[in-house]
Amino acid sequence: MSPTALVTGAGRGLGAGIARLLSADHDVLIGGTTADSVATVAEELLTATPWPVDLTDADALRAATADIESLDVLVHNAGVADLGTVEELSLADWRHTFEANVFAVAELTRLLLPALRRAHGHVVLINSGAGLRANPRWSAYAASKFALRAFGDALRQEEPDIRVTSVHPGRIDTDMQRAIVAGEGGEYDGSRYLTVDTVARAVRQAIDTPADAHPTEIVLRPR
Protein backbone atom coordinates (compact mmCIF):
# COMPACT_ATOMS: atom_id res chain seq x y z
CA MET A 1 0.00 0.00 0.00
CA SER A 2 1.42 3.37 -1.03
CA PRO A 3 1.90 6.14 1.51
CA THR A 4 -0.62 8.98 1.39
CA ALA A 5 0.14 12.69 1.06
CA LEU A 6 -2.10 15.74 1.22
CA VAL A 7 -0.86 18.91 -0.48
CA THR A 8 -2.90 22.08 -0.03
CA GLY A 9 -2.96 24.70 -2.76
CA ALA A 10 -1.96 21.98 -5.23
CA GLY A 11 -3.97 23.13 -8.20
CA ARG A 12 -1.13 25.26 -9.57
CA GLY A 13 2.33 26.63 -8.92
CA LEU A 14 4.49 25.17 -6.18
CA GLY A 15 1.71 22.98 -4.78
CA ALA A 16 1.21 21.31 -8.14
CA GLY A 17 4.97 20.83 -8.48
CA ILE A 18 5.19 19.14 -5.08
CA ALA A 19 2.19 16.95 -5.87
CA ARG A 20 3.79 15.82 -9.15
CA LEU A 21 7.00 14.76 -7.41
CA LEU A 22 5.17 12.95 -4.62
CA SER A 23 2.84 11.15 -7.02
CA ALA A 24 5.69 8.87 -8.14
CA ASP A 25 5.25 6.79 -4.98
CA HIS A 26 2.43 8.38 -2.95
CA ASP A 27 -1.33 8.49 -3.22
CA VAL A 28 -1.76 12.26 -3.33
CA LEU A 29 -4.77 14.29 -2.24
CA ILE A 30 -4.83 17.44 -4.39
CA GLY A 31 -6.05 20.24 -2.14
CA GLY A 32 -7.70 23.36 -3.52
CA THR A 33 -10.60 25.67 -2.79
CA THR A 34 -12.92 24.39 -5.54
CA ALA A 35 -13.33 21.25 -7.63
CA ASP A 36 -12.43 23.20 -10.77
CA SER A 37 -9.17 24.45 -9.23
CA VAL A 38 -7.84 20.92 -8.67
CA ALA A 39 -9.35 19.07 -11.62
CA THR A 40 -6.50 19.51 -14.10
CA VAL A 41 -3.70 18.34 -11.79
CA ALA A 42 -5.81 15.51 -10.34
CA GLU A 43 -6.58 14.21 -13.85
CA GLU A 44 -2.92 14.47 -14.87
CA LEU A 45 -1.61 12.31 -12.02
CA LEU A 46 -2.64 8.67 -11.93
CA THR A 47 -2.23 8.35 -8.16
CA ALA A 48 -4.02 11.60 -7.28
CA THR A 49 -7.46 12.33 -5.85
CA PRO A 50 -9.07 15.78 -5.85
CA TRP A 51 -9.60 17.20 -2.36
CA PRO A 52 -11.55 20.45 -2.81
CA VAL A 53 -12.32 22.31 0.41
CA ASP A 54 -12.24 25.90 1.64
CA LEU A 55 -9.58 25.69 4.33
CA THR A 56 -11.05 28.68 6.17
CA ASP A 57 -14.44 26.96 6.55
CA ALA A 58 -14.16 25.01 9.81
CA ASP A 59 -17.23 22.85 9.22
CA ALA A 60 -16.18 21.94 5.68
CA LEU A 61 -12.67 21.17 6.89
CA ARG A 62 -13.97 18.88 9.61
CA ALA A 63 -16.10 16.97 7.11
CA ALA A 64 -13.28 16.71 4.55
CA THR A 65 -10.82 15.23 7.04
CA ALA A 66 -13.23 12.82 8.74
CA ASP A 67 -12.36 9.82 6.55
CA ILE A 68 -8.56 10.28 6.56
CA GLU A 69 -7.41 7.57 8.94
CA SER A 70 -3.68 7.57 8.20
CA LEU A 71 -1.54 10.30 6.60
CA ASP A 72 2.17 10.04 5.85
CA VAL A 73 2.77 13.54 4.52
CA LEU A 74 0.93 16.83 5.02
CA VAL A 75 2.23 19.76 2.97
CA HIS A 76 0.77 23.14 3.91
CA ASN A 77 1.30 25.11 0.72
CA ALA A 78 -1.89 27.17 0.39
CA GLY A 79 -1.66 30.80 1.42
CA VAL A 80 -2.33 34.42 0.52
CA ALA A 81 -0.22 37.57 0.30
CA ASP A 82 -1.99 40.83 1.13
CA LEU A 83 0.65 43.53 0.77
CA GLY A 84 0.59 47.20 1.74
CA THR A 85 1.92 49.66 4.25
CA VAL A 86 0.78 49.50 7.86
CA GLU A 87 -1.33 52.57 7.10
CA GLU A 88 -2.94 50.92 4.06
CA LEU A 89 -3.71 47.48 5.46
CA SER A 90 -7.13 47.22 7.07
CA LEU A 91 -8.22 44.97 9.90
CA ALA A 92 -10.01 42.86 7.28
CA ASP A 93 -6.70 42.45 5.39
CA TRP A 94 -4.94 41.26 8.54
CA ARG A 95 -7.73 38.84 9.36
CA HIS A 96 -7.78 37.46 5.81
CA THR A 97 -4.03 36.88 5.91
CA PHE A 98 -4.02 35.12 9.27
CA GLU A 99 -7.13 33.06 8.48
CA ALA A 100 -5.44 31.56 5.42
CA ASN A 101 -1.79 31.46 6.48
CA VAL A 102 -2.06 30.53 10.16
CA PHE A 103 -5.51 29.60 11.45
CA ALA A 104 -6.35 27.22 8.59
CA VAL A 105 -2.96 25.53 8.94
CA ALA A 106 -3.39 25.09 12.69
CA GLU A 107 -6.91 23.69 12.38
CA LEU A 108 -6.14 21.31 9.51
CA THR A 109 -3.12 19.99 11.40
CA ARG A 110 -5.14 19.58 14.59
CA LEU A 111 -7.84 17.61 12.79
CA LEU A 112 -5.28 15.36 11.12
CA LEU A 113 -3.06 14.72 14.15
CA PRO A 114 -4.53 11.24 14.80
CA ALA A 115 -3.87 10.25 11.17
CA LEU A 116 -0.36 11.71 11.26
CA ARG A 117 0.45 10.00 14.56
CA ARG A 118 -0.75 6.68 13.19
CA ALA A 119 1.63 6.94 10.23
CA HIS A 120 4.49 8.64 12.12
CA GLY A 121 3.96 11.28 9.46
CA HIS A 122 5.73 14.37 8.22
CA VAL A 123 4.31 17.92 8.23
CA VAL A 124 5.89 20.36 5.77
CA LEU A 125 5.15 24.05 6.21
CA ILE A 126 5.82 26.14 3.11
CA ASN A 127 6.92 29.33 4.81
CA SER A 128 8.88 32.19 3.20
CA GLY A 129 11.91 34.38 3.52
CA ALA A 130 9.36 36.73 5.05
CA GLY A 131 9.10 34.27 7.92
CA LEU A 132 12.68 35.19 8.84
CA ARG A 133 12.65 38.94 8.21
CA ALA A 134 10.08 41.67 7.51
CA ASN A 135 10.34 44.29 4.77
CA PRO A 136 8.28 47.42 4.09
CA ARG A 137 4.74 46.67 2.82
CA TRP A 138 5.02 43.06 3.96
CA SER A 139 3.97 43.49 7.63
CA ALA A 140 0.81 41.33 7.61
CA TYR A 141 2.29 38.61 5.42
CA ALA A 142 5.57 38.50 7.35
CA ALA A 143 3.75 38.45 10.69
CA SER A 144 1.68 35.48 9.51
CA LYS A 145 4.81 33.64 8.40
CA PHE A 146 6.63 34.38 11.68
CA ALA A 147 3.56 32.91 13.40
CA LEU A 148 3.66 29.88 11.09
CA ARG A 149 7.29 29.27 12.02
CA ALA A 150 6.40 29.46 15.73
CA PHE A 151 3.56 27.00 15.13
CA GLY A 152 5.97 24.57 13.50
CA ASP A 153 8.52 24.92 16.30
CA ALA A 154 5.88 24.16 18.94
CA LEU A 155 4.35 21.27 16.98
CA ARG A 156 7.77 19.68 16.52
CA GLN A 157 8.35 19.59 20.28
CA GLU A 158 4.83 18.51 21.17
CA GLU A 159 4.69 15.62 18.69
CA PRO A 160 7.98 13.67 18.86
CA ASP A 161 6.69 10.94 16.53
CA ILE A 162 5.93 13.45 13.75
CA ARG A 163 8.59 15.24 11.73
CA VAL A 164 7.97 18.95 11.08
CA THR A 165 9.90 20.87 8.45
CA SER A 166 9.66 24.60 7.80
CA VAL A 167 10.71 25.57 4.27
CA HIS A 168 11.72 29.20 3.70
CA PRO A 169 12.12 29.83 -0.05
CA GLY A 170 12.92 33.16 -1.61
CA ARG A 171 10.74 34.42 -4.43
CA ILE A 172 9.48 31.69 -6.78
CA ASP A 173 8.54 32.03 -10.45
CA THR A 174 4.76 31.52 -10.15
CA ASP A 175 1.51 33.25 -11.10
CA MET A 176 1.25 34.44 -7.49
CA GLN A 177 4.66 36.07 -7.82
CA ARG A 178 3.54 37.84 -10.99
CA ALA A 179 0.62 39.32 -9.06
CA ILE A 180 2.92 40.41 -6.24
CA VAL A 181 5.38 42.12 -8.58
CA ALA A 182 2.51 43.81 -10.41
CA GLY A 183 1.23 45.10 -7.08
CA GLU A 184 4.69 46.44 -6.31
CA GLY A 185 4.73 48.25 -9.66
CA GLY A 186 7.74 46.28 -10.90
CA GLU A 187 8.58 44.56 -14.17
CA TYR A 188 8.40 40.79 -13.95
CA ASP A 189 11.49 38.73 -14.76
CA GLY A 190 11.00 35.10 -13.79
CA SER A 191 14.67 34.30 -14.39
CA ARG A 192 15.53 36.21 -11.21
CA TYR A 193 13.56 33.80 -9.05
CA LEU A 194 13.66 30.19 -7.91
CA THR A 195 11.89 27.69 -10.13
CA VAL A 196 8.96 25.67 -8.89
CA ASP A 197 10.88 22.46 -9.58
CA THR A 198 13.83 23.55 -7.44
CA VAL A 199 11.68 24.24 -4.38
CA ALA A 200 9.54 21.14 -4.94
CA ARG A 201 12.71 19.02 -5.06
CA ALA A 202 13.87 20.51 -1.76
CA VAL A 203 10.54 19.52 -0.21
CA ARG A 204 10.83 16.03 -1.66
CA GLN A 205 14.37 15.70 -0.32
CA ALA A 206 13.18 16.64 3.17
CA ILE A 207 10.43 14.01 2.99
CA ASP A 208 12.93 11.41 1.75
CA THR A 209 15.40 12.12 4.56
CA PRO A 210 16.02 8.81 6.42
CA ALA A 211 13.98 8.37 9.59
CA ASP A 212 16.95 8.77 11.93
CA ALA A 213 17.22 12.47 10.99
CA HIS A 214 14.80 15.35 11.43
CA PRO A 215 15.07 18.10 8.75
CA THR A 216 13.72 20.98 10.80
CA GLU A 217 14.35 23.98 8.56
CA ILE A 218 15.30 24.60 4.93
CA VAL A 219 16.20 28.03 3.58
CA LEU A 220 16.50 28.60 -0.17
CA ARG A 221 17.59 31.77 -1.94
CA PRO A 222 17.92 32.56 -5.65
CA ARG A 223 21.56 32.66 -6.74
PDB file of N, CA, C and O in Angstrom, residues 49-104:
ATOM      1  N   THR A  49      -6.030  12.191  -6.087  1.00  0.00           N
ATOM      2  CA  THR A  49      -7.464  12.328  -5.845  1.00  0.00           C
ATOM      3  C   THR A  49      -7.757  13.786  -5.524  1.00  0.00           C
ATOM      4  O   THR A  49      -7.073  14.382  -4.682  1.00  0.00           O
ATOM      5  N   PRO A  50      -8.736  14.388  -6.180  1.00  0.00           N
ATOM      6  CA  PRO A  50      -9.066  15.780  -5.849  1.00  0.00           C
ATOM      7  C   PRO A  50      -9.579  15.896  -4.417  1.00  0.00           C
ATOM      8  O   PRO A  50     -10.320  15.030  -3.940  1.00  0.00           O
ATOM      9  N   TRP A  51      -9.186  16.962  -3.748  1.00  0.00           N
ATOM     10  CA  TRP A  51      -9.600  17.203  -2.358  1.00  0.00           C
ATOM     11  C   TRP A  51      -9.988  18.686  -2.247  1.00  0.00           C
ATOM     12  O   TRP A  51      -9.278  19.472  -1.654  1.00  0.00           O
ATOM     13  N   PRO A  52     -11.143  19.041  -2.835  1.00  0.00           N
ATOM     14  CA  PRO A  52     -11.546  20.453  -2.813  1.00  0.00           C
ATOM     15  C   PRO A  52     -12.233  20.829  -1.508  1.00  0.00           C
ATOM     16  O   PRO A  52     -13.224  20.202  -1.110  1.00  0.00           O
ATOM     17  N   VAL A  53     -11.706  21.828  -0.831  1.00  0.00           N
ATOM     18  CA  VAL A  53     -12.323  22.315   0.410  1.00  0.00           C
ATOM     19  C   VAL A  53     -11.781  23.717   0.694  1.00  0.00           C
ATOM     20  O   VAL A  53     -10.608  24.004   0.453  1.00  0.00           O
ATOM     21  N   ASP A  54     -12.647  24.578   1.185  1.00  0.00           N
ATOM     22  CA  ASP A  54     -12.244  25.900   1.639  1.00  0.00           C
ATOM     23  C   ASP A  54     -11.603  25.736   3.012  1.00  0.00           C
ATOM     24  O   ASP A  54     -12.286  25.422   3.991  1.00  0.00           O
ATOM     25  N   LEU A  55     -10.317  25.947   3.090  1.00  0.00           N
ATOM     26  CA  LEU A  55      -9.582  25.686   4.328  1.00  0.00           C
ATOM     27  C   LEU A  55      -9.972  26.632   5.455  1.00  0.00           C
ATOM     28  O   LEU A  55      -9.670  26.363   6.622  1.00  0.00           O
ATOM     29  N   THR A  56     -10.630  27.735   5.134  1.00  0.00           N
ATOM     30  CA  THR A  56     -11.050  28.676   6.174  1.00  0.00           C
ATOM     31  C   THR A  56     -12.470  28.392   6.670  1.00  0.00           C
ATOM     32  O   THR A  56     -12.971  29.105   7.541  1.00  0.00           O
ATOM     33  N   ASP A  57     -13.101  27.356   6.123  1.00  0.00           N
ATOM     34  CA  ASP A  57     -14.444  26.955   6.549  1.00  0.00           C
ATOM     35  C   ASP A  57     -14.295  25.775   7.508  1.00  0.00           C
ATOM     36  O   ASP A  57     -14.058  24.635   7.094  1.00  0.00           O
ATOM     37  N   ALA A  58     -14.440  26.032   8.796  1.00  0.00           N
ATOM     38  CA  ALA A  58     -14.157  25.013   9.814  1.00  0.00           C
ATOM     39  C   ALA A  58     -15.045  23.782   9.661  1.00  0.00           C
ATOM     40  O   ALA A  58     -14.579  22.644   9.817  1.00  0.00           O
ATOM     41  N   ASP A  59     -16.326  23.984   9.365  1.00  0.00           N
ATOM     42  CA  ASP A  59     -17.227  22.849   9.220  1.00  0.00           C
ATOM     43  C   ASP A  59     -16.864  22.005   8.007  1.00  0.00           C
ATOM     44  O   ASP A  59     -16.862  20.766   8.068  1.00  0.00           O
ATOM     45  N   ALA A  60     -16.568  22.664   6.890  1.00  0.00           N
ATOM     46  CA  ALA A  60     -16.185  21.940   5.675  1.00  0.00           C
ATOM     47  C   ALA A  60     -14.878  21.190   5.895  1.00  0.00           C
ATOM     48  O   ALA A  60     -14.708  20.059   5.423  1.00  0.00           O
ATOM     49  N   LEU A  61     -13.961  21.801   6.626  1.00  0.00           N
ATOM     50  CA  LEU A  61     -12.673  21.173   6.892  1.00  0.00           C
ATOM     51  C   LEU A  61     -12.850  19.927   7.755  1.00  0.00           C
ATOM     52  O   LEU A  61     -12.228  18.878   7.502  1.00  0.00           O
ATOM     53  N   ARG A  62     -13.705  20.025   8.733  1.00  0.00           N
ATOM     54  CA  ARG A  62     -13.966  18.876   9.610  1.00  0.00           C
ATOM     55  C   ARG A  62     -14.554  17.708   8.812  1.00  0.00           C
ATOM     56  O   ARG A  62     -14.159  16.553   8.977  1.00  0.00           O
ATOM     57  N   ALA A  63     -15.481  18.017   7.920  1.00  0.00           N
ATOM     58  CA  ALA A  63     -16.102  16.969   7.111  1.00  0.00           C
ATOM     59  C   ALA A  63     -15.100  16.355   6.129  1.00  0.00           C
ATOM     60  O   ALA A  63     -15.084  15.141   5.915  1.00  0.00           O
ATOM     61  N   ALA A  64     -14.223  17.185   5.557  1.00  0.00           N
ATOM     62  CA  ALA A  64     -13.275  16.710   4.546  1.00  0.00           C
ATOM     63  C   ALA A  64     -12.187  15.826   5.135  1.00  0.00           C
ATOM     64  O   ALA A  64     -11.607  14.985   4.435  1.00  0.00           O
ATOM     65  N   THR A  65     -11.887  16.006   6.405  1.00  0.00           N
ATOM     66  CA  THR A  65     -10.818  15.228   7.042  1.00  0.00           C
ATOM     67  C   THR A  65     -11.341  13.993   7.779  1.00  0.00           C
ATOM     68  O   THR A  65     -10.544  13.163   8.234  1.00  0.00           O
ATOM     69  N   ALA A  66     -12.648  13.865   7.893  1.00  0.00           N
ATOM     70  CA  ALA A  66     -13.233  12.818   8.739  1.00  0.00           C
ATOM     71  C   ALA A  66     -12.828  11.408   8.329  1.00  0.00           C
ATOM     72  O   ALA A  66     -12.680  10.529   9.185  1.00  0.00           O
ATOM     73  N   ASP A  67     -12.645  11.178   7.038  1.00  0.00           N
ATOM     74  CA  ASP A  67     -12.356   9.824   6.552  1.00  0.00           C
ATOM     75  C   ASP A  67     -10.866   9.547   6.354  1.00  0.00           C
ATOM     76  O   ASP A  67     -10.500   8.482   5.865  1.00  0.00           O
ATOM     77  N   ILE A  68     -10.003  10.494   6.703  1.00  0.00           N
ATOM     78  CA  ILE A  68      -8.560  10.284   6.563  1.00  0.00           C
ATOM     79  C   ILE A  68      -8.046   9.610   7.835  1.00  0.00           C
ATOM     80  O   ILE A  68      -7.899  10.248   8.870  1.00  0.00           O
ATOM     81  N   GLU A  69      -7.798   8.333   7.752  1.00  0.00           N
ATOM     82  CA  GLU A  69      -7.412   7.573   8.941  1.00  0.00           C
ATOM     83  C   GLU A  69      -5.907   7.540   9.160  1.00  0.00           C
ATOM     84  O   GLU A  69      -5.437   7.423  10.297  1.00  0.00           O
ATOM     85  N   SER A  70      -5.142   7.605   8.083  1.00  0.00           N
ATOM     86  CA  SER A  70      -3.682   7.566   8.200  1.00  0.00           C
ATOM     87  C   SER A  70      -3.097   8.502   7.139  1.00  0.00           C
ATOM     88  O   SER A  70      -3.546   8.491   5.994  1.00  0.00           O
ATOM     89  N   LEU A  71      -2.122   9.322   7.527  1.00  0.00           N
ATOM     90  CA  LEU A  71      -1.539  10.297   6.600  1.00  0.00           C
ATOM     91  C   LEU A  71      -0.028  10.363   6.815  1.00  0.00           C
ATOM     92  O   LEU A  71       0.437  10.669   7.907  1.00  0.00           O
ATOM     93  N   ASP A  72       0.707  10.060   5.760  1.00  0.00           N
ATOM     94  CA  ASP A  72       2.169  10.036   5.853  1.00  0.00           C
ATOM     95  C   ASP A  72       2.797  11.411   5.672  1.00  0.00           C
ATOM     96  O   ASP A  72       3.829  11.707   6.285  1.00  0.00           O
ATOM     97  N   VAL A  73       2.193  12.231   4.819  1.00  0.00           N
ATOM     98  CA  VAL A  73       2.767  13.542   4.521  1.00  0.00           C
ATOM     99  C   VAL A  73       1.647  14.577   4.434  1.00  0.00           C
ATOM    100  O   VAL A  73       0.636  14.358   3.762  1.00  0.00           O
ATOM    101  N   LEU A  74       1.831  15.695   5.118  1.00  0.00           N
ATOM    102  CA  LEU A  74       0.927  16.829   5.017  1.00  0.00           C
ATOM    103  C   LEU A  74       1.747  18.048   4.637  1.00  0.00           C
ATOM    104  O   LEU A  74       2.599  18.495   5.410  1.00  0.00           O
ATOM    105  N   VAL A  75       1.508  18.580   3.440  1.00  0.00           N
ATOM    106  CA  VAL A  75       2.235  19.759   2.966  1.00  0.00           C
ATOM    107  C   VAL A  75       1.284  20.953   2.976  1.00  0.00           C
ATOM    108  O   VAL A  75       0.309  20.997   2.213  1.00  0.00           O
ATOM    109  N   HIS A  76       1.560  21.905   3.842  1.00  0.00           N
ATOM    110  CA  HIS A  76       0.773  23.135   3.913  1.00  0.00           C
ATOM    111  C   HIS A  76       1.369  24.142   2.930  1.00  0.00           C
ATOM    112  O   HIS A  76       2.337  24.847   3.245  1.00  0.00           O
ATOM    113  N   ASN A  77       0.800  24.206   1.746  1.00  0.00           N
ATOM    114  CA  ASN A  77       1.304  25.110   0.724  1.00  0.00           C
ATOM    115  C   ASN A  77       0.368  26.289   0.465  1.00  0.00           C
ATOM    116  O   ASN A  77       0.819  27.359   0.059  1.00  0.00           O
ATOM    117  N   ALA A  78      -0.925  26.110   0.685  1.00  0.00           N
ATOM    118  CA  ALA A  78      -1.890  27.173   0.385  1.00  0.00           C
ATOM    119  C   ALA A  78      -1.626  28.405   1.246  1.00  0.00           C
ATOM    120  O   ALA A  78      -1.231  28.304   2.410  1.00  0.00           O
ATOM    121  N   GLY A  79      -1.842  29.568   0.668  1.00  0.00           N
ATOM    122  CA  GLY A  79      -1.659  30.802   1.420  1.00  0.00           C
ATOM    123  C   GLY A  79      -2.003  32.003   0.570  1.00  0.00           C
ATOM    124  O   GLY A  79      -2.252  31.887  -0.632  1.00  0.00           O
ATOM    125  N   VAL A  80      -2.034  33.170   1.209  1.00  0.00           N
ATOM    126  CA  VAL A  80      -2.333  34.418   0.516  1.00  0.00           C
ATOM    127  C   VAL A  80      -1.268  35.444   0.870  1.00  0.00           C
ATOM    128  O   VAL A  80      -0.553  35.300   1.866  1.00  0.00           O
ATOM    129  N   ALA A  81      -1.172  36.490   0.044  1.00  0.00           N
ATOM    130  CA  ALA A  81      -0.220  37.568   0.298  1.00  0.00           C
ATOM    131  C   ALA A  81      -0.919  38.901   0.084  1.00  0.00           C
ATOM    132  O   ALA A  81      -1.079  39.358  -1.045  1.00  0.00           O
ATOM    133  N   ASP A  82      -1.391  39.495   1.174  1.00  0.00           N
ATOM    134  CA  ASP A  82      -1.990  40.829   1.132  1.00  0.00           C
ATOM    135  C   ASP A  82      -0.899  41.830   1.513  1.00  0.00           C
ATOM    136  O   ASP A  82      -0.470  41.873   2.670  1.00  0.00           O
ATOM    137  N   LEU A  83      -0.460  42.621   0.539  1.00  0.00           N
ATOM    138  CA  LEU A  83       0.653  43.534   0.766  1.00  0.00           C
ATOM    139  C   LEU A  83       0.177  44.983   0.842  1.00  0.00           C
ATOM    140  O   LEU A  83      -0.804  45.361   0.209  1.00  0.00           O
ATOM    141  N   GLY A  84       0.897  45.782   1.601  1.00  0.00           N
ATOM    142  CA  GLY A  84       0.586  47.197   1.743  1.00  0.00           C
ATOM    143  C   GLY A  84       1.281  47.740   2.968  1.00  0.00           C
ATOM    144  O   GLY A  84       1.779  46.985   3.810  1.00  0.00           O
ATOM    145  N   THR A  85       1.327  49.048   3.070  1.00  0.00           N
ATOM    146  CA  THR A  85       1.925  49.655   4.254  1.00  0.00           C
ATOM    147  C   THR A  85       1.028  49.413   5.464  1.00  0.00           C
ATOM    148  O   THR A  85      -0.151  49.055   5.326  1.00  0.00           O
ATOM    149  N   VAL A  86       1.573  49.633   6.633  1.00  0.00           N
ATOM    150  CA  VAL A  86       0.784  49.497   7.856  1.00  0.00           C
ATOM    151  C   VAL A  86      -0.420  50.439   7.798  1.00  0.00           C
ATOM    152  O   VAL A  86      -1.528  50.092   8.224  1.00  0.00           O
ATOM    153  N   GLU A  87      -0.226  51.618   7.225  1.00  0.00           N
ATOM    154  CA  GLU A  87      -1.326  52.571   7.099  1.00  0.00           C
ATOM    155  C   GLU A  87      -2.405  52.071   6.143  1.00  0.00           C
ATOM    156  O   GLU A  87      -3.609  52.274   6.372  1.00  0.00           O
ATOM    157  N   GLU A  88      -1.997  51.365   5.086  1.00  0.00           N
ATOM    158  CA  GLU A  88      -2.944  50.920   4.060  1.00  0.00           C
ATOM    159  C   GLU A  88      -3.713  49.663   4.440  1.00  0.00           C
ATOM    160  O   GLU A  88      -4.871  49.484   4.045  1.00  0.00           O
ATOM    161  N   LEU A  89      -3.082  48.764   5.171  1.00  0.00           N
ATOM    162  CA  LEU A  89      -3.707  47.476   5.462  1.00  0.00           C
ATOM    163  C   LEU A  89      -4.807  47.624   6.502  1.00  0.00           C
ATOM    164  O   LEU A  89      -4.585  48.148   7.596  1.00  0.00           O
ATOM    165  N   SER A  90      -5.999  47.133   6.157  1.00  0.00           N
ATOM    166  CA  SER A  90      -7.134  47.220   7.071  1.00  0.00           C
ATOM    167  C   SER A  90      -7.162  46.026   8.010  1.00  0.00           C
ATOM    168  O   SER A  90      -6.445  45.026   7.824  1.00  0.00           O
ATOM    169  N   LEU A  91      -8.034  46.096   8.999  1.00  0.00           N
ATOM    170  CA  LEU A  91      -8.224  44.967   9.899  1.00  0.00           C
ATOM    171  C   LEU A  91      -8.696  43.743   9.116  1.00  0.00           C
ATOM    172  O   LEU A  91      -8.272  42.613   9.393  1.00  0.00           O
ATOM    173  N   ALA A  92      -9.536  43.970   8.117  1.00  0.00           N
ATOM    174  CA  ALA A  92     -10.006  42.859   7.284  1.00  0.00           C
ATOM    175  C   ALA A  92      -8.849  42.210   6.534  1.00  0.00           C
ATOM    176  O   ALA A  92      -8.821  40.985   6.371  1.00  0.00           O
ATOM    177  N   ASP A  93      -7.878  43.001   6.071  1.00  0.00           N
ATOM    178  CA  ASP A  93      -6.698  42.447   5.393  1.00  0.00           C
ATOM    179  C   ASP A  93      -5.898  41.564   6.343  1.00  0.00           C
ATOM    180  O   ASP A  93      -5.464  40.463   5.977  1.00  0.00           O
ATOM    181  N   TRP A  94      -5.695  42.039   7.555  1.00  0.00           N
ATOM    182  CA  TRP A  94      -4.938  41.262   8.535  1.00  0.00           C
ATOM    183  C   TRP A  94      -5.664  39.965   8.873  1.00  0.00           C
ATOM    184  O   TRP A  94      -5.045  38.897   8.947  1.00  0.00           O
ATOM    185  N   ARG A  95      -6.967  40.048   9.034  1.00  0.00           N
ATOM    186  CA  ARG A  95      -7.734  38.844   9.358  1.00  0.00           C
ATOM    187  C   ARG A  95      -7.696  37.846   8.207  1.00  0.00           C
ATOM    188  O   ARG A  95      -7.561  36.638   8.428  1.00  0.00           O
ATOM    189  N   HIS A  96      -7.827  38.338   6.986  1.00  0.00           N
ATOM    190  CA  HIS A  96      -7.785  37.464   5.811  1.00  0.00           C
ATOM    191  C   HIS A  96      -6.453  36.732   5.737  1.00  0.00           C
ATOM    192  O   HIS A  96      -6.392  35.524   5.482  1.00  0.00           O
ATOM    193  N   THR A  97      -5.367  37.461   5.963  1.00  0.00           N
ATOM    194  CA  THR A  97      -4.031  36.875   5.905  1.00  0.00           C
ATOM    195  C   THR A  97      -3.843  35.802   6.966  1.00  0.00           C
ATOM    196  O   THR A  97      -3.356  34.698   6.676  1.00  0.00           O
ATOM    197  N   PHE A  98      -4.228  36.092   8.186  1.00  0.00           N
ATOM    198  CA  PHE A  98      -4.024  35.124   9.269  1.00  0.00           C
ATOM    199  C   PHE A  98      -4.986  33.945   9.170  1.00  0.00           C
ATOM    200  O   PHE A  98      -4.619  32.826   9.535  1.00  0.00           O
ATOM    201  N   GLU A  99      -6.194  34.170   8.677  1.00  0.00           N
ATOM    202  CA  GLU A  99      -7.133  33.060   8.483  1.00  0.00           C
ATOM    203  C   GLU A  99      -6.535  32.019   7.540  1.00  0.00           C
ATOM    204  O   GLU A  99      -6.606  30.814   7.805  1.00  0.00           O
ATOM    205  N   ALA A 100      -5.959  32.483   6.434  1.00  0.00           N
ATOM    206  CA  ALA A 100      -5.437  31.556   5.425  1.00  0.00           C
ATOM    207  C   ALA A 100      -4.069  30.999   5.797  1.00  0.00           C
ATOM    208  O   ALA A 100      -3.814  29.799   5.627  1.00  0.00           O
ATOM    209  N   ASN A 101      -3.187  31.857   6.297  1.00  0.00           N
ATOM    210  CA  ASN A 101      -1.786  31.460   6.478  1.00  0.00           C
ATOM    211  C   ASN A 101      -1.478  30.833   7.826  1.00  0.00           C
ATOM    212  O   ASN A 101      -0.447  30.163   7.968  1.00  0.00           O
ATOM    213  N   VAL A 102      -2.340  31.042   8.814  1.00  0.00           N
ATOM    214  CA  VAL A 102      -2.061  30.526  10.160  1.00  0.00           C
ATOM    215  C   VAL A 102      -3.216  29.688  10.706  1.00  0.00           C
ATOM    216  O   VAL A 102      -3.050  28.506  11.026  1.00  0.00           O
ATOM    217  N   PHE A 103      -4.397  30.287  10.793  1.00  0.00           N
ATOM    218  CA  PHE A 103      -5.511  29.596  11.455  1.00  0.00           C
ATOM    219  C   PHE A 103      -5.916  28.327  10.705  1.00  0.00           C
ATOM    220  O   PHE A 103      -6.167  27.283  11.323  1.00  0.00           O
ATOM    221  N   ALA A 104      -5.980  28.398   9.375  1.00  0.00           N
ATOM    222  CA  ALA A 104      -6.348  27.216   8.586  1.00  0.00           C
ATOM    223  C   ALA A 104      -5.310  26.113   8.729  1.00  0.00           C
ATOM    224  O   ALA A 104      -5.656  24.931   8.815  1.00  0.00           O
TER     225      ALA A 104
END
